[in-house]
Amino acid sequence: MIDARAVISPQAELAADVEIGPYSVIGPGVSIGPGTWVGPHAVINGPTRIGAGNKIYQFASIGDAPQDKKYKGEATRLEIGDRNVFRESVTVNRGTVTGNGVTIIGNDNLLMAYSHVAHDCTLGDQIVMANCATLGGHVELGNWVIMGGLTAVHQFTKIGDHCFLAHNAMVTRDVPPYIMAVGRPAVPHSVNSEGLKRRGFTEEQIRNIRRAYRVLYRSGLKLQAALEELERAAATQAEIRPFVEFIKRSSRSLVR
C-alpha cells in the first residue's frame, strides 16, 4: 500500500490501509486516517491530522508552514476531516499563533487543481473550490459553498452557507447565506435558488429567502432597519435565522 519510493517519517502515523504513491513525502507529526489515498509526488507536513477516505493527488502541498511574515516556526496545525478530495497542486497551509493556531477543513469537500487555502481558514462541509480559487488568511466558508474558477476571497472574510461565488469574482466583504455574488469587487446578484432546490429546500422556503434578500438589498432600508424586519420573519421562518445570525456577526461589512 506504500510505494517503496515514498519517504515516510518514523514520526508519522498512518492507518493500516493508507496508500502512498511514489516520491510522496509524509513528514513528522502527520496522522492519516483509514481509506485515504495519497498519489505520487505529494508533500504532507505536520502537525497535520487527516481523517478517513481522503484523496490527495499529485504535487499537492498539504500542511506546510503558513505564508505569513510574522510566522516564526511556532507549533501550529492543520485539521482535515473525511472524504475530501485535493486535486493536483492544491496548497493548504497550517495556522498561525496570531490566528487560531489551526486551519480546519471539514468533510466531503472538493478542492480542484491549483486552489489555495491559507493559514487559519475554516471550511465547512460539501464545499467546491474550482480551479485556482484562492482564500486569504482567516477566511470562513460555510457549508455547500461553491467558488468558481479564479475566485479570490480577501483575508478575514466570511462566506455563508449555500453561497455561490461566480467565476473570477473578487470577494472583499462578507457574503450572507444563500446569495450568488459576482464581479470585481463582488456584489450580490440574486439568491442561489437552484442550489437550494438541489439540497431539498421547499418552494416556500426559497420564496421566504428571496423575500429576505429583497428586504436586505432591494428595499432601500438601512441595515439596522432591514435586520429588524428580518428578525421578525425569522421568528416563524427557520430558514431566515441563519441569514440574521450571519449579519449580526459580520466583521468586514456585507457585500452591497
Short mmCIF file of C-alpha atoms in Angstrom, two decimals:
data_model
loop_
_atom_site.label_atom_id
_atom_site.label_comp_id
_atom_site.label_asym_id
_atom_site.label_seq_id
_atom_site.Cartn_x
_atom_site.Cartn_y
_atom_site.Cartn_z
CA MET A 1 0.00 0.00 0.00
CA ILE A 2 3.02 2.29 0.47
CA ASP A 3 5.31 2.60 -2.53
CA ALA A 4 8.95 1.85 -1.75
CA ARG A 5 9.96 5.17 -3.33
CA ALA A 6 7.86 7.23 -0.91
CA VAL A 7 9.55 8.94 2.05
CA ILE A 8 7.66 8.39 5.32
CA SER A 9 8.82 9.90 8.62
CA PRO A 10 9.02 7.48 11.55
CA GLN A 11 7.05 10.11 13.48
CA ALA A 12 4.10 9.92 11.07
CA GLU A 13 1.04 7.81 11.96
CA LEU A 14 -0.71 6.04 9.09
CA ALA A 15 -3.73 3.75 9.28
CA ALA A 16 -3.07 0.22 8.07
CA ASP A 17 -4.80 0.64 4.69
CA VAL A 18 -3.45 4.08 3.72
CA GLU A 19 -1.99 4.17 0.19
CA ILE A 20 1.03 6.35 -0.56
CA GLY A 21 2.27 6.79 -4.13
CA PRO A 22 5.87 7.02 -5.37
CA TYR A 23 8.01 10.02 -4.39
CA SER A 24 5.47 11.41 -1.96
CA VAL A 25 6.83 12.77 1.32
CA ILE A 26 4.99 12.37 4.63
CA GLY A 27 6.64 14.41 7.38
CA PRO A 28 6.72 14.05 11.17
CA GLY A 29 3.58 14.92 13.08
CA VAL A 30 1.29 13.78 10.28
CA SER A 31 -1.64 11.47 11.09
CA ILE A 32 -3.59 9.91 8.21
CA GLY A 33 -6.84 8.02 8.76
CA PRO A 34 -8.12 4.81 7.14
CA GLY A 35 -9.01 4.59 3.47
CA THR A 36 -7.01 7.66 2.49
CA TRP A 37 -5.12 7.64 -0.80
CA VAL A 38 -2.10 9.84 -1.47
CA GLY A 39 -0.90 9.89 -5.06
CA PRO A 40 2.65 10.42 -6.36
CA HIS A 41 4.77 13.49 -5.65
CA ALA A 42 2.58 14.90 -2.87
CA VAL A 43 4.07 16.53 0.23
CA ILE A 44 2.29 16.45 3.60
CA ASN A 45 3.92 18.14 6.58
CA GLY A 46 2.79 18.37 10.17
CA PRO A 47 1.41 18.86 12.64
CA THR A 48 -1.45 17.71 10.40
CA ARG A 49 -4.34 15.35 11.06
CA ILE A 50 -6.14 13.88 8.05
CA GLY A 51 -9.30 11.84 8.54
CA ALA A 52 -10.72 8.87 6.64
CA GLY A 53 -11.34 8.36 2.95
CA ASN A 54 -9.49 11.40 1.62
CA LYS A 55 -7.80 11.59 -1.80
CA ILE A 56 -4.70 13.71 -2.31
CA TYR A 57 -3.45 14.00 -5.88
CA GLN A 58 0.00 14.62 -7.31
CA PHE A 59 2.01 17.72 -6.41
CA ALA A 60 -0.38 18.79 -3.66
CA SER A 61 1.28 20.54 -0.70
CA ILE A 62 -0.69 19.91 2.48
CA GLY A 63 0.11 21.21 5.97
CA ASP A 64 3.18 23.28 5.27
CA ALA A 65 4.11 26.47 7.11
CA PRO A 66 1.82 29.49 6.70
CA GLN A 67 2.79 32.12 4.16
CA ASP A 68 2.88 34.86 6.78
CA LYS A 69 5.93 37.01 7.52
CA LYS A 70 5.01 37.06 11.20
CA TYR A 71 5.28 33.28 11.45
CA LYS A 72 8.42 32.26 13.36
CA GLY A 73 8.15 28.48 13.34
CA GLU A 74 5.61 28.12 16.15
CA ALA A 75 3.76 24.82 16.58
CA THR A 76 0.51 25.31 14.68
CA ARG A 77 -1.58 22.68 12.92
CA LEU A 78 -3.95 21.62 10.16
CA GLU A 79 -7.10 19.54 10.77
CA ILE A 80 -8.80 17.79 7.82
CA GLY A 81 -11.99 15.74 8.09
CA ASP A 82 -13.21 12.86 5.96
CA ARG A 83 -13.81 12.17 2.25
CA ASN A 84 -12.19 15.31 0.92
CA VAL A 85 -10.54 15.47 -2.50
CA PHE A 86 -7.44 17.61 -3.07
CA ARG A 87 -6.62 17.72 -6.77
CA GLU A 88 -3.34 18.50 -8.50
CA SER A 89 -1.13 21.22 -6.98
CA VAL A 90 -3.59 22.23 -4.25
CA THR A 91 -1.91 24.06 -1.35
CA VAL A 92 -3.23 24.12 2.23
CA ASN A 93 -1.28 25.88 4.99
CA ARG A 94 -1.26 25.40 8.77
CA GLY A 95 -2.49 28.10 11.16
CA THR A 96 -0.62 30.89 12.92
CA VAL A 97 -0.38 31.86 16.57
CA THR A 98 -1.75 35.30 15.70
CA GLY A 99 -4.86 33.50 14.44
CA ASN A 100 -6.47 30.43 15.96
CA GLY A 101 -3.34 28.34 15.56
CA VAL A 102 -5.20 25.94 13.27
CA THR A 103 -6.56 25.66 9.75
CA ILE A 104 -9.69 23.49 9.60
CA ILE A 105 -11.27 21.68 6.65
CA GLY A 106 -14.49 19.72 7.21
CA ASN A 107 -15.91 16.79 5.25
CA ASP A 108 -16.82 15.94 1.64
CA ASN A 109 -15.12 18.94 0.05
CA LEU A 110 -13.64 19.14 -3.46
CA LEU A 111 -10.63 21.39 -3.94
CA MET A 112 -9.82 21.46 -7.64
CA ALA A 113 -6.39 21.95 -9.18
CA TYR A 114 -4.28 24.89 -8.01
CA SER A 115 -6.76 26.07 -5.39
CA HIS A 116 -5.28 27.51 -2.19
CA VAL A 117 -6.38 27.56 1.46
CA ALA A 118 -4.33 29.99 3.53
CA HIS A 119 -3.49 29.91 7.22
CA ASP A 120 -6.24 29.97 9.87
CA CYS A 121 -9.08 29.38 7.40
CA THR A 122 -12.13 27.39 8.48
CA LEU A 123 -14.03 25.40 5.85
CA GLY A 124 -17.30 23.58 6.45
CA ASP A 125 -18.67 20.61 4.51
CA GLN A 126 -19.66 19.93 0.87
CA ILE A 127 -17.64 22.87 -0.49
CA VAL A 128 -16.40 23.09 -4.08
CA MET A 129 -13.40 25.29 -4.85
CA ALA A 130 -12.92 25.29 -8.62
CA ASN A 131 -9.55 25.62 -10.33
CA CYS A 132 -7.30 28.39 -8.97
CA ALA A 133 -9.84 29.53 -6.34
CA THR A 134 -7.92 31.23 -3.54
CA LEU A 135 -8.62 32.01 0.11
CA GLY A 136 -6.67 34.61 2.06
CA GLY A 137 -5.86 34.01 5.71
CA HIS A 138 -8.59 33.67 8.36
CA VAL A 139 -11.41 33.19 5.81
CA GLU A 140 -14.54 31.27 6.90
CA LEU A 141 -16.50 29.23 4.34
CA GLY A 142 -19.86 27.79 5.37
CA ASN A 143 -21.36 24.52 4.17
CA TRP A 144 -22.26 23.94 0.50
CA VAL A 145 -20.33 26.96 -0.75
CA ILE A 146 -19.32 26.86 -4.42
CA MET A 147 -16.42 29.01 -5.63
CA GLY A 148 -16.00 29.42 -9.36
CA GLY A 149 -12.62 29.23 -11.03
CA LEU A 150 -10.15 32.05 -10.33
CA THR A 151 -12.31 33.37 -7.48
CA ALA A 152 -10.39 35.10 -4.68
CA VAL A 153 -11.54 35.87 -1.14
CA HIS A 154 -9.88 38.60 0.95
CA GLN A 155 -8.47 37.68 4.36
CA PHE A 156 -10.86 37.69 7.35
CA THR A 157 -13.91 37.47 5.06
CA LYS A 158 -16.88 35.22 5.90
CA ILE A 159 -18.95 33.36 3.32
CA GLY A 160 -22.29 31.94 4.49
CA ASP A 161 -23.87 28.54 3.81
CA HIS A 162 -25.12 27.78 0.28
CA CYS A 163 -23.40 30.76 -1.33
CA PHE A 164 -22.28 30.71 -4.96
CA LEU A 165 -19.28 32.86 -5.86
CA ALA A 166 -19.14 33.33 -9.61
CA HIS A 167 -16.13 32.69 -11.83
CA ASN A 168 -13.41 35.31 -11.41
CA ALA A 169 -15.16 37.06 -8.51
CA MET A 170 -13.09 39.19 -6.14
CA VAL A 171 -14.72 38.97 -2.71
CA THR A 172 -13.68 41.67 -0.26
CA ARG A 173 -16.72 41.73 2.07
CA ASP A 174 -18.83 39.16 3.90
CA VAL A 175 -21.42 37.29 1.82
CA PRO A 176 -24.58 36.23 3.71
CA PRO A 177 -26.02 32.71 3.29
CA TYR A 178 -27.88 31.72 0.11
CA ILE A 179 -26.50 34.52 -2.07
CA MET A 180 -24.87 34.48 -5.50
CA ALA A 181 -22.09 37.08 -5.69
CA VAL A 182 -20.43 38.22 -8.91
CA GLY A 183 -17.89 40.77 -10.09
CA ARG A 184 -14.66 42.51 -9.12
CA PRO A 185 -15.32 43.57 -6.41
CA ALA A 186 -18.11 41.07 -5.85
CA VAL A 187 -21.67 42.35 -5.41
CA PRO A 188 -24.90 40.44 -4.63
CA HIS A 189 -26.62 39.20 -7.78
CA SER A 190 -29.51 37.01 -6.60
CA VAL A 191 -30.44 34.04 -4.41
CA ASN A 192 -28.77 30.71 -5.21
CA SER A 193 -32.21 29.16 -5.74
CA GLU A 194 -31.06 26.32 -7.99
CA GLY A 195 -28.56 25.18 -5.39
CA LEU A 196 -31.20 25.36 -2.68
CA LYS A 197 -33.59 23.22 -4.75
CA ARG A 198 -30.92 20.57 -5.19
CA ARG A 199 -30.40 20.47 -1.43
CA GLY A 200 -34.04 19.92 -0.57
CA PHE A 201 -35.31 23.41 0.24
CA THR A 202 -39.04 23.71 -0.44
CA GLU A 203 -40.58 26.28 -2.77
CA GLU A 204 -41.99 28.12 0.25
CA GLN A 205 -38.59 28.25 1.94
CA ILE A 206 -36.99 29.60 -1.22
CA ARG A 207 -39.73 32.24 -1.54
CA ASN A 208 -39.05 33.30 2.05
CA ILE A 209 -35.31 33.54 1.36
CA ARG A 210 -35.95 35.61 -1.76
CA ARG A 211 -38.16 37.92 0.28
CA ALA A 212 -35.37 38.27 2.86
CA TYR A 213 -32.93 39.07 0.05
CA ARG A 214 -35.23 41.85 -1.20
CA VAL A 215 -35.52 43.28 2.32
CA LEU A 216 -31.74 43.44 2.66
CA TYR A 217 -30.80 44.52 -0.85
CA ARG A 218 -33.80 45.99 -2.68
CA SER A 219 -35.99 47.71 -0.07
CA GLY A 220 -33.83 50.78 0.45
CA LEU A 221 -33.84 50.18 4.21
CA LYS A 222 -30.75 50.93 6.24
CA LEU A 223 -29.03 47.83 7.58
CA GLN A 224 -30.40 48.07 11.12
CA ALA A 225 -33.97 48.54 9.92
CA ALA A 226 -33.61 45.67 7.46
CA LEU A 227 -32.19 43.47 10.21
CA GLU A 228 -35.15 44.21 12.47
CA GLU A 229 -37.57 43.20 9.72
CA LEU A 230 -35.60 40.02 9.04
CA GLU A 231 -35.65 39.13 12.74
CA ARG A 232 -39.44 39.35 12.73
CA ALA A 233 -39.56 36.99 9.75
CA ALA A 234 -37.09 34.60 11.38
CA ALA A 235 -39.44 34.12 14.33
CA THR A 236 -41.69 31.97 12.12
CA GLN A 237 -39.34 31.06 9.25
CA ALA A 238 -36.42 28.95 10.44
CA GLU A 239 -34.56 29.29 7.13
CA ILE A 240 -34.17 33.04 7.75
CA ARG A 241 -32.47 32.56 11.12
CA PRO A 242 -29.01 31.75 9.62
CA PHE A 243 -29.35 34.89 7.48
CA VAL A 244 -29.98 37.03 10.57
CA GLU A 245 -27.25 35.42 12.67
CA PHE A 246 -24.70 35.85 9.90
CA ILE A 247 -25.46 39.56 9.52
CA LYS A 248 -25.06 40.08 13.26
CA ARG A 249 -21.58 38.56 13.34
CA SER A 250 -20.31 40.09 10.11
CA SER A 251 -16.96 41.78 10.71
CA ARG A 252 -15.96 43.16 7.28
CA SER A 253 -19.37 44.62 6.36
CA LEU A 254 -21.64 42.93 3.83
CA VAL A 255 -21.40 42.83 0.06
CA ARG A 256 -23.71 45.59 -1.16
#
